[in-house]
PDB file of C-alpha atoms and ligand atoms in Angstrom:
ATOM      1  CA  MET A1099     128.403 113.760  98.281  1.00 43.00           C
ATOM      2  CA  PRO A1100     125.767 111.292  99.019  1.00 47.00           C
ATOM      3  CA  ASN A1101     126.057 107.688  97.528  1.00 45.00           C
ATOM      4  CA  THR A1102     123.766 107.635  94.677  1.00 46.00           C
ATOM      5  CA  ASN A1103     124.793 104.295  93.447  1.00 54.00           C
ATOM      6  CA  THR A1104     121.369 102.740  92.880  1.00 61.00           C
ATOM      7  CA  ASP A1105     122.804  99.506  91.344  1.00 75.00           C
ATOM      8  CA  ALA A1106     124.478  98.541  94.708  1.00 84.00           C
ATOM      9  CA  ASN A1107     123.120  95.292  96.260  1.00 96.00           C
ATOM     10  CA  LEU A1108     120.821  95.771  99.240  1.00 98.00           C
ATOM     11  CA  TRP A1109     120.754  94.415 102.712  1.00 98.00           C
ATOM     12  CA  CYS A1110     117.377  92.993 103.853  1.00 98.00           C
ATOM     13  CA  ILE A1111     116.157  93.194 107.599  1.00 99.00           C
ATOM     14  CA  VAL A1112     113.860  90.232 108.554  1.00 99.00           C
ATOM     15  CA  PRO A1113     111.867  90.807 111.569  1.00 98.00           C
ATOM     16  CA  ALA A1114     111.397  87.349 113.115  1.00 98.00           C
ATOM     17  CA  ALA A1115     111.017  88.348 116.911  1.00 98.00           C
ATOM     18  CA  GLY A1116     107.180  87.906 117.079  1.00 97.00           C
ATOM     19  CA  ARG A1117     105.363  85.494 119.385  1.00 93.00           C
ATOM     20  CA  GLY A1118     102.756  84.388 116.962  1.00 91.00           C
ATOM     21  CA  ALA A1119     100.024  85.051 119.512  1.00 91.00           C
ATOM     22  CA  ARG A1120      97.141  84.776 116.827  1.00 91.00           C
ATOM     23  CA  PHE A1121      98.623  81.422 115.644  1.00 91.00           C
ATOM     24  CA  GLY A1122      98.964  79.957 119.192  1.00 90.00           C
ATOM     25  CA  GLY A1123     100.916  76.840 120.030  1.00 89.00           C
ATOM     26  CA  GLU A1124     104.295  76.067 121.462  1.00 90.00           C
ATOM     27  CA  ILE A1125     106.686  76.929 118.663  1.00 93.00           C
ATOM     28  CA  PRO A1126     106.684  80.561 117.443  1.00 95.00           C
ATOM     29  CA  LYS A1127     105.042  80.436 114.029  1.00 96.00           C
ATOM     30  CA  GLN A1128     108.297  81.570 112.110  1.00 97.00           C
ATOM     31  CA  TYR A1129     109.711  78.261 113.135  1.00 97.00           C
ATOM     32  CA  LEU A1130     106.939  75.957 112.134  1.00 95.00           C
ATOM     33  CA  PRO A1131     107.925  73.399 109.552  1.00 95.00           C
ATOM     34  CA  ILE A1132     106.449  73.833 106.196  1.00 95.00           C
ATOM     35  CA  GLY A1133     107.384  70.956 103.886  1.00 91.00           C
ATOM     36  CA  GLY A1134     109.894  69.824 106.539  1.00 92.00           C
ATOM     37  CA  LYS A1135     111.706  73.147 106.756  1.00 95.00           C
ATOM     38  CA  PRO A1136     111.099  75.970 109.188  1.00 97.00           C
ATOM     39  CA  MET A1137     109.222  78.950 107.777  1.00 97.00           C
ATOM     40  CA  LEU A1138     112.048  81.304 108.524  1.00 98.00           C
ATOM     41  CA  MET A1139     114.500  79.174 106.541  1.00 98.00           C
ATOM     42  CA  HIS A1140     112.143  79.289 103.480  1.00 98.00           C
ATOM     43  CA  THR A1141     111.985  83.100 103.764  1.00 98.00           C
ATOM     44  CA  LEU A1142     115.749  83.467 104.227  1.00 98.00           C
ATOM     45  CA  THR A1143     116.491  81.192 101.400  1.00 98.00           C
ATOM     46  CA  ARG A1144     114.309  83.107  99.001  1.00 98.00           C
ATOM     47  CA  LEU A1145     115.912  86.373  99.916  1.00 98.00           C
ATOM     48  CA  ALA A1146     119.522  84.972  99.903  1.00 98.00           C
ATOM     49  CA  MET A1147     118.900  83.545  96.456  1.00 97.00           C
ATOM     50  CA  HIS A1148     117.884  87.012  94.954  1.00 98.00           C
ATOM     51  CA  PRO A1149     120.969  88.418  93.122  1.00 97.00           C
ATOM     52  CA  ARG A1150     120.214  92.051  94.237  1.00 98.00           C
ATOM     53  CA  ILE A1151     120.360  91.116  97.969  1.00 98.00           C
ATOM     54  CA  ALA A1152     123.718  91.587  99.731  1.00 98.00           C
ATOM     55  CA  GLY A1153     122.893  90.017 103.071  1.00 98.00           C
ATOM     56  CA  VAL A1154     120.240  89.527 105.599  1.00 98.00           C
ATOM     57  CA  MET A1155     119.925  90.809 109.156  1.00 98.00           C
ATOM     58  CA  VAL A1156     117.519  88.474 110.987  1.00 98.00           C
ATOM     59  CA  VAL A1157     115.967  90.034 114.073  1.00 98.00           C
ATOM     60  CA  LEU A1158     115.417  87.437 116.768  1.00 98.00           C
ATOM     61  CA  ALA A1159     113.467  87.247 120.053  1.00 98.00           C
ATOM     62  CA  PRO A1160     115.580  87.862 123.212  1.00 97.00           C
ATOM     63  CA  LYS A1161     115.237  84.297 124.268  1.00 92.00           C
ATOM     64  CA  ASP A1162     114.974  82.555 120.861  1.00 96.00           C
ATOM     65  CA  ALA A1163     115.803  78.835 121.492  1.00 95.00           C
ATOM     66  CA  TYR A1164     115.066  77.843 117.836  1.00 97.00           C
ATOM     67  CA  TRP A1165     117.578  79.786 115.714  1.00 97.00           C
ATOM     68  CA  ALA A1166     119.778  77.462 113.716  1.00 90.00           C
ATOM     69  CA  GLY A1167     122.749  79.960 114.085  1.00 93.00           C
ATOM     70  CA  LEU A1168     123.882  80.142 110.423  1.00 94.00           C
ATOM     71  CA  GLY A1169     126.495  82.791 109.412  1.00 97.00           C
ATOM     72  CA  SER A1170     125.821  82.616 105.684  1.00 98.00           C
ATOM     73  CA  LEU A1171     123.272  81.306 103.206  1.00 98.00           C
ATOM     74  CA  ARG A1172     123.834  80.793  99.488  1.00 97.00           C
ATOM     75  CA  GLY A1173     127.078  82.830  99.922  1.00 97.00           C
ATOM     76  CA  LYS A1174     125.459  85.802 101.387  1.00 98.00           C
ATOM     77  CA  PRO A1175     126.239  86.978 104.936  1.00 98.00           C
ATOM     78  CA  VAL A1176     123.393  86.283 107.668  1.00 98.00           C
ATOM     79  CA  ARG A1177     123.721  88.402 110.787  1.00 98.00           C
ATOM     80  CA  THR A1178     121.335  88.663 113.697  1.00 98.00           C
ATOM     81  CA  ALA A1179     120.105  91.257 116.101  1.00 98.00           C
ATOM     82  CA  THR A1180     117.768  91.171 119.169  1.00 98.00           C
ATOM     83  CA  GLY A1181     114.406  92.452 118.632  1.00 98.00           C
ATOM     84  CA  GLY A1182     111.836  94.347 120.837  1.00 97.00           C
ATOM     85  CA  GLU A1183     108.270  94.267 122.127  1.00 97.00           C
ATOM     86  CA  GLU A1184     106.612  95.149 118.786  1.00 97.00           C
ATOM     87  CA  ARG A1185     107.467  94.727 115.083  1.00 98.00           C
ATOM     88  CA  ALA A1186     108.609  98.294 114.726  1.00 98.00           C
ATOM     89  CA  ASP A1187     110.946  97.977 117.707  1.00 98.00           C
ATOM     90  CA  SER A1188     112.398  94.847 116.068  1.00 98.00           C
ATOM     91  CA  VAL A1189     112.950  96.628 112.769  1.00 98.00           C
ATOM     92  CA  LEU A1190     114.665  99.532 114.552  1.00 98.00           C
ATOM     93  CA  ALA A1191     116.969  96.915 116.283  1.00 98.00           C
ATOM     94  CA  GLY A1192     117.830  95.497 112.906  1.00 98.00           C
ATOM     95  CA  LEU A1193     118.518  99.046 111.448  1.00 98.00           C
ATOM     96  CA  ARG A1194     120.778  99.853 114.310  1.00 98.00           C
ATOM     97  CA  ALA A1195     122.721  96.694 113.921  1.00 98.00           C
ATOM     98  CA  LEU A1196     123.483  97.540 110.290  1.00 98.00           C
ATOM     99  CA  ARG A1197     124.859 100.921 110.991  1.00 98.00           C
ATOM    100  CA  GLU A1198     128.489  99.849 110.153  1.00 96.00           C
ATOM    101  CA  GLN A1199     127.462  98.115 106.892  1.00 95.00           C
ATOM    102  CA  VAL A1200     125.076 100.579 105.259  1.00 98.00           C
ATOM    103  CA  GLN A1201     125.338 104.286 104.572  1.00 97.00           C
ATOM    104  CA  ASP A1202     122.363 106.568 105.103  1.00 98.00           C
ATOM    105  CA  SER A1203     121.796 107.127 101.372  1.00 97.00           C
ATOM    106  CA  GLN A1204     121.751 103.449 100.544  1.00 98.00           C
ATOM    107  CA  PHE A1205     118.494 101.474 100.217  1.00 98.00           C
ATOM    108  CA  ILE A1206     117.591  98.564 102.389  1.00 98.00           C
ATOM    109  CA  LEU A1207     114.611  96.107 102.468  1.00 98.00           C
ATOM    110  CA  VAL A1208     112.478  94.989 105.253  1.00 99.00           C
ATOM    111  CA  HIS A1209     110.703  91.603 104.842  1.00 98.00           C
ATOM    112  CA  ASP A1210     108.485  89.738 107.297  1.00 98.00           C
ATOM    113  CA  ALA A1211     109.820  86.309 108.398  1.00 98.00           C
ATOM    114  CA  ALA A1212     106.176  85.260 108.207  1.00 98.00           C
ATOM    115  CA  ARG A1213     105.993  85.899 104.462  1.00 98.00           C
ATOM    116  CA  PRO A1214     107.854  82.819 103.054  1.00 98.00           C
ATOM    117  CA  CYS A1215     106.138  82.770  99.665  1.00 98.00           C
ATOM    118  CA  VAL A1216     107.663  86.111  98.332  1.00 98.00           C
ATOM    119  CA  ARG A1217     108.517  85.839  94.692  1.00 97.00           C
ATOM    120  CA  ALA A1218     111.982  86.811  93.183  1.00 97.00           C
ATOM    121  CA  ALA A1219     110.210  88.753  90.394  1.00 97.00           C
ATOM    122  CA  ASP A1220     108.313  90.929  92.815  1.00 98.00           C
ATOM    123  CA  ILE A1221     111.520  91.802  94.784  1.00 98.00           C
ATOM    124  CA  THR A1222     113.033  92.658  91.400  1.00 98.00           C
ATOM    125  CA  ARG A1223     110.178  94.967  90.472  1.00 98.00           C
ATOM    126  CA  LEU A1224     110.068  96.613  93.916  1.00 98.00           C
ATOM    127  CA  ILE A1225     113.783  97.489  93.526  1.00 98.00           C
ATOM    128  CA  GLU A1226     113.560  98.691  89.997  1.00 98.00           C
ATOM    129  CA  LEU A1227     110.575 100.843  90.556  1.00 98.00           C
ATOM    130  CA  GLY A1228     111.185 101.757  94.245  1.00 98.00           C
ATOM    131  CA  VAL A1229     114.794 103.011  93.950  1.00 98.00           C
ATOM    132  CA  PRO A1230     114.078 105.838  91.433  1.00 98.00           C
ATOM    133  CA  ALA A1231     110.807 106.534  93.340  1.00 98.00           C
ATOM    134  CA  GLY A1232     112.820 107.125  96.584  1.00 98.00           C
ATOM    135  CA  GLY A1233     111.067 104.474  98.531  1.00 98.00           C
ATOM    136  CA  ALA A1234     108.257 101.822  97.861  1.00 98.00           C
ATOM    137  CA  LEU A1235     106.387  98.772  99.137  1.00 99.00           C
ATOM    138  CA  LEU A1236     104.812  95.790  97.732  1.00 98.00           C
ATOM    139  CA  ALA A1237     101.055  96.029  97.957  1.00 98.00           C
ATOM    140  CA  ALA A1238      97.946  94.451  96.582  1.00 98.00           C
ATOM    141  CA  PRO A1239      94.679  96.151  95.554  1.00 97.00           C
ATOM    142  CA  VAL A1240      91.682  95.280  97.765  1.00 96.00           C
ATOM    143  CA  ARG A1241      89.375  92.921  95.800  1.00 95.00           C
ATOM    144  CA  ASP A1242      86.606  92.222  98.335  1.00 95.00           C
ATOM    145  CA  THR A1243      83.805  94.621  99.345  1.00 97.00           C
ATOM    146  CA  LEU A1244      84.814  96.321 102.485  1.00 96.00           C
ATOM    147  CA  LYS A1245      82.294  96.829 105.428  1.00 97.00           C
ATOM    148  CA  ARG A1246      82.801  98.909 108.410  1.00 97.00           C
ATOM    149  CA  ALA A1247      81.318  97.200 111.452  1.00 98.00           C
ATOM    150  CA  GLY A1248      79.652  98.777 114.602  1.00 98.00           C
ATOM    151  CA  THR A1249      80.374  97.363 118.069  1.00 97.00           C
ATOM    152  CA  ASP A1250      77.325  95.068 117.667  1.00 97.00           C
ATOM    153  CA  SER A1251      78.974  93.541 114.513  1.00 96.00           C
ATOM    154  CA  ARG A1252      76.324  94.998 112.267  1.00 98.00           C
ATOM    155  CA  VAL A1253      77.291  96.960 109.057  1.00 98.00           C
ATOM    156  CA  VAL A1254      77.584 100.728 109.698  1.00 98.00           C
ATOM    157  CA  LEU A1255      78.586 101.338 106.050  1.00 98.00           C
ATOM    158  CA  THR A1256      80.316 100.064 102.886  1.00 98.00           C
ATOM    159  CA  GLU A1257      83.728 101.498 102.571  1.00 96.00           C
ATOM    160  CA  PRO A1258      84.869 102.370  99.070  1.00 94.00           C
ATOM    161  CA  ARG A1259      87.191  99.817  97.596  1.00 93.00           C
ATOM    162  CA  GLU A1260      88.679 102.078  94.998  1.00 92.00           C
ATOM    163  CA  ALA A1261      92.246 103.201  95.757  1.00 93.00           C
ATOM    164  CA  ARG A1262      92.626 100.835  98.789  1.00 97.00           C
ATOM    165  CA  TRP A1263      95.620  98.625  98.901  1.00 98.00           C
ATOM    166  CA  ARG A1264      96.807  95.919 101.308  1.00 97.00           C
ATOM    167  CA  ALA A1265     100.443  96.579 102.375  1.00 98.00           C
ATOM    168  CA  LEU A1266     102.838  93.664 101.952  1.00 98.00           C
ATOM    169  CA  THR A1267     106.572  93.211 102.275  1.00 98.00           C
ATOM    170  CA  PRO A1268     109.348  93.702 101.289  1.00 99.00           C
ATOM    171  CA  GLN A1269     109.348  97.468 101.749  1.00 99.00           C
ATOM    172  CA  LEU A1270     112.270  99.453 100.401  1.00 98.00           C
ATOM    173  CA  PHE A1271     113.614 102.784 101.849  1.00 98.00           C
ATOM    174  CA  ARG A1272     116.857 104.613 102.326  1.00 98.00           C
ATOM    175  CA  TYR A1273     118.596 103.531 105.411  1.00 98.00           C
ATOM    176  CA  GLY A1274     118.968 107.117 106.942  1.00 98.00           C
ATOM    177  CA  GLU A1275     115.403 108.136 106.154  1.00 98.00           C
ATOM    178  CA  LEU A1276     113.847 104.895 107.495  1.00 98.00           C
ATOM    179  CA  SER A1277     115.903 105.029 110.651  1.00 98.00           C
ATOM    180  CA  ALA A1278     115.082 108.694 111.343  1.00 98.00           C
ATOM    181  CA  ALA A1279     111.268 108.021 110.455  1.00 98.00           C
ATOM    182  CA  LEU A1280     111.107 104.980 112.876  1.00 98.00           C
ATOM    183  CA  GLU A1281     113.139 106.721 115.627  1.00 97.00           C
ATOM    184  CA  ALA A1282     110.828 109.729 115.491  1.00 97.00           C
ATOM    185  CA  ALA A1283     107.765 107.563 115.552  1.00 95.00           C
ATOM    186  CA  GLY A1284     109.180 105.957 118.627  1.00 92.00           C
ATOM    187  CA  GLY A1285     108.563 102.373 117.559  1.00 87.00           C
ATOM    188  CA  GLY A1286     105.713 100.607 119.377  1.00 90.00           C
ATOM    189  CA  ALA A1287     102.475  98.917 118.231  1.00 94.00           C
ATOM    190  CA  ALA A1288     100.956 101.957 116.395  1.00 95.00           C
ATOM    191  CA  ILE A1289     103.418 101.694 113.644  1.00 97.00           C
ATOM    192  CA  THR A1290     102.507  98.483 111.717  1.00 97.00           C
ATOM    193  CA  ASP A1291     104.851  98.897 108.684  1.00 98.00           C
ATOM    194  CA  GLU A1292     107.742 100.805 107.552  1.00 98.00           C
ATOM    195  CA  ALA A1293     105.654 102.899 105.016  1.00 98.00           C
ATOM    196  CA  MET A1294     103.513 104.077 107.856  1.00 98.00           C
ATOM    197  CA  ALA A1295     106.519 105.702 109.747  1.00 98.00           C
ATOM    198  CA  MET A1296     107.658 107.248 106.414  1.00 98.00           C
ATOM    199  CA  GLU A1297     104.276 108.695 105.801  1.00 98.00           C
ATOM    200  CA  ARG A1298     104.262 110.325 109.198  1.00 97.00           C
ATOM    201  CA  ALA A1299     107.650 111.772 108.287  1.00 98.00           C
ATOM    202  CA  GLY A1300     106.128 113.258 105.286  1.00 98.00           C
ATOM    203  CA  HIS A1301     107.182 110.852 102.653  1.00 98.00           C
ATOM    204  CA  ARG A1302     104.960 109.285  99.968  1.00 98.00           C
ATOM    205  CA  PRO A1303     106.090 105.769  99.263  1.00 98.00           C
ATOM    206  CA  LEU A1304     105.347 104.261  95.911  1.00 98.00           C
ATOM    207  CA  LEU A1305     102.812 101.347  95.878  1.00 98.00           C
ATOM    208  CA  VAL A1306     104.225  98.533  93.599  1.00 98.00           C
ATOM    209  CA  GLU A1307     101.686  95.932  92.876  1.00 98.00           C
ATOM    210  CA  GLY A1308     102.859  92.499  94.098  1.00 98.00           C
ATOM    211  CA  SER A1309     101.528  88.967  93.889  1.00 97.00           C
ATOM    212  CA  ASP A1310      98.505  88.066  96.063  1.00 94.00           C
ATOM    213  CA  ASP A1311     100.181  84.862  97.033  1.00 94.00           C
ATOM    214  CA  ASN A1312     102.831  86.722  99.116  1.00 98.00           C
ATOM    215  CA  ILE A1313     100.662  85.847 102.116  1.00 97.00           C
ATOM    216  CA  LYS A1314     101.545  86.576 105.742  1.00 97.00           C
ATOM    217  CA  VAL A1315     101.212  83.364 107.673  1.00 97.00           C
ATOM    218  CA  THR A1316      98.971  84.142 110.653  1.00 94.00           C
ATOM    219  CA  THR A1317      96.680  81.250 111.346  1.00 92.00           C
ATOM    220  CA  ALA A1318      96.959  77.361 111.054  1.00 90.00           C
ATOM    221  CA  ALA A1319      95.063  77.521 107.706  1.00 91.00           C
ATOM    222  CA  ASP A1320      97.696  79.740 106.154  1.00 95.00           C
ATOM    223  CA  VAL A1321     100.384  76.983 106.767  1.00 94.00           C
ATOM    224  CA  THR A1322      98.626  74.616 104.416  1.00 94.00           C
ATOM    225  CA  LEU A1323      98.343  77.475 101.760  1.00 95.00           C
ATOM    226  CA  ALA A1324     101.956  78.388 102.218  1.00 97.00           C
ATOM    227  CA  GLU A1325     102.995  74.840 101.753  1.00 95.00           C
ATOM    228  CA  PHE A1326     101.006  74.529  98.463  1.00 95.00           C
ATOM    229  CA  LEU A1327     102.371  78.010  97.268  1.00 95.00           C
ATOM    230  CA  LEU A1328     106.040  77.108  98.094  1.00 94.00           C
ATOM    231  CA  THR A1329     105.951  73.908  96.074  1.00 89.00           C
ATOM    232  CA  ARG A1330     104.066  75.499  93.265  1.00 82.00           C
ATOM    233  CA  THR A1331     106.223  78.736  92.939  1.00 67.00           C
ATOM    234  CA  ALA A1332     109.476  76.894  93.532  1.00 62.00           C
ATOM    235  CA  GLN A1333     109.684  76.412  89.871  1.00 53.00           C
ATOM    236  CA  GLU A1334     108.279  79.706  88.595  1.00 58.00           C
ATOM    237  CA  SER A1335     110.013  82.249  90.827  1.00 53.00           C
TER     238      SER A1335
HETATM  239  N1  LIG B2042     107.824  90.519 114.670  1.00 90.33           N
HETATM  240  C1  LIG B2042     108.999  91.068 115.291  1.00 90.33           C
HETATM  241  N2  LIG B2042     109.036  91.519 116.510  1.00 90.33           N
HETATM  242  C2  LIG B2042     107.906  91.708 117.189  1.00 90.33           C
HETATM  243  C3  LIG B2042     106.619  91.345 116.495  1.00 90.33           C
HETATM  244  C4  LIG B2042     106.691  90.824 115.327  1.00 90.33           C
HETATM  245  O1  LIG B2042     110.052  90.793 114.629  1.00 90.33           O
HETATM  246  N3  LIG B2042     107.884  92.141 118.386  1.00 90.33           N
HETATM  247  C5  LIG B2042     107.797  89.960 113.263  1.00 90.33           C
HETATM  248  C6  LIG B2042     107.263  88.597 113.371  1.00 90.33           C
HETATM  249  O2  LIG B2042     108.093  87.542 113.631  1.00 90.33           O
HETATM  250  C7  LIG B2042     106.716  88.427 111.849  1.00 90.33           C
HETATM  251  C8  LIG B2042     106.537  89.956 111.460  1.00 90.33           C
HETATM  252  O3  LIG B2042     106.990  90.782 112.405  1.00 90.33           O
HETATM  253  O4  LIG B2042     107.763  87.889 111.011  1.00 90.33           O
HETATM  254  C9  LIG B2042     104.996  90.249 111.064  1.00 90.33           C
HETATM  255  O5  LIG B2042     104.304  90.124 112.441  1.00 90.33           O
HETATM  256  P1  LIG B2042     103.043  89.270 112.701  1.00 90.33           P
HETATM  257  O6  LIG B2042     102.749  88.519 111.585  1.00 90.33           O
HETATM  258  O7  LIG B2042     102.035  90.137 113.404  1.00 90.33           O
HETATM  259  O8  LIG B2042     103.684  88.036 113.666  1.00 90.33           O
HETATM  260  P2  LIG B2042     103.505  88.046 115.292  1.00 90.33           P
HETATM  261  O9  LIG B2042     103.631  89.375 115.884  1.00 90.33           O
HETATM  262  O10 LIG B2042     104.501  87.074 115.719  1.00 90.33           O
HETATM  263  O11 LIG B2042     102.125  87.405 115.342  1.00 90.33           O
HETATM  264  P3  LIG B2042     100.885  88.001 116.381  1.00 90.33           P
HETATM  265  O12 LIG B2042     100.673  89.385 115.888  1.00 90.33           O
HETATM  266  O13 LIG B2042      99.718  87.010 116.030  1.00 90.33           O
HETATM  267  O14 LIG B2042     101.461  87.823 117.748  1.00 90.33           O
HETATM  268 MG1  LIG B2043     102.129  90.898 115.270  1.00 90.33          MG
END
């Protein structure tokens, strides 16, 4: 009899094993101070504060010298695993490390360390809509006009904007289905989010509209924006 208790609290895997190559600099971007606190700590605190999150599994780079080594946050367990070469490999490592904690039929969340501005209300909506749908992701509709470029940087054509969404995180899937989908996809750079692995395995994840300000910090300009958003949404979310 599979566990169908959809009210159970969820573990959240936080891939934080990236190098931040596009950001550059000495410190990996997930440890950059935002308002005096490392980005990863902002992200973990927001997750741990959410009433539906049972604990966080932080996936760290093999030689991470910056991890603060905490075992709990806001009363929730914080565990760690060692990540891999690409994001999908790191998420797989996090899933494997949760094998004892989570049953196949239970849902888990995956949330990028580099998205510190995630709102509690978006996590709640993702869980409320995503659990009955069997799997879901936060996403934002594309608002700009999209151009396809040729190798000469000239426009080849204008892509339709309708029905195009940007995939955000958290993403929510059943532990067993996501593990199987990522294992089957073989990890690596080609799989850029969990939903993609699920799509390849024949699933059709639900798109749950999330806030545009759940940005992925990728460049230096994003840090300034994240700092602004974190102080602003601290009161609201
Ligand atoms: N990540 C990871 N393991 C990897 C690569 C990425 O856990 N091998 C994590 C990052 O730490 C980040 C999230 O996946 O929290 C999203 O990745 P991205 O924003 O691309 O971060 P980086 O890969 O670090 O940055 P870049 O692509 O510029 O190198
Ligand atoms: Mg990357």
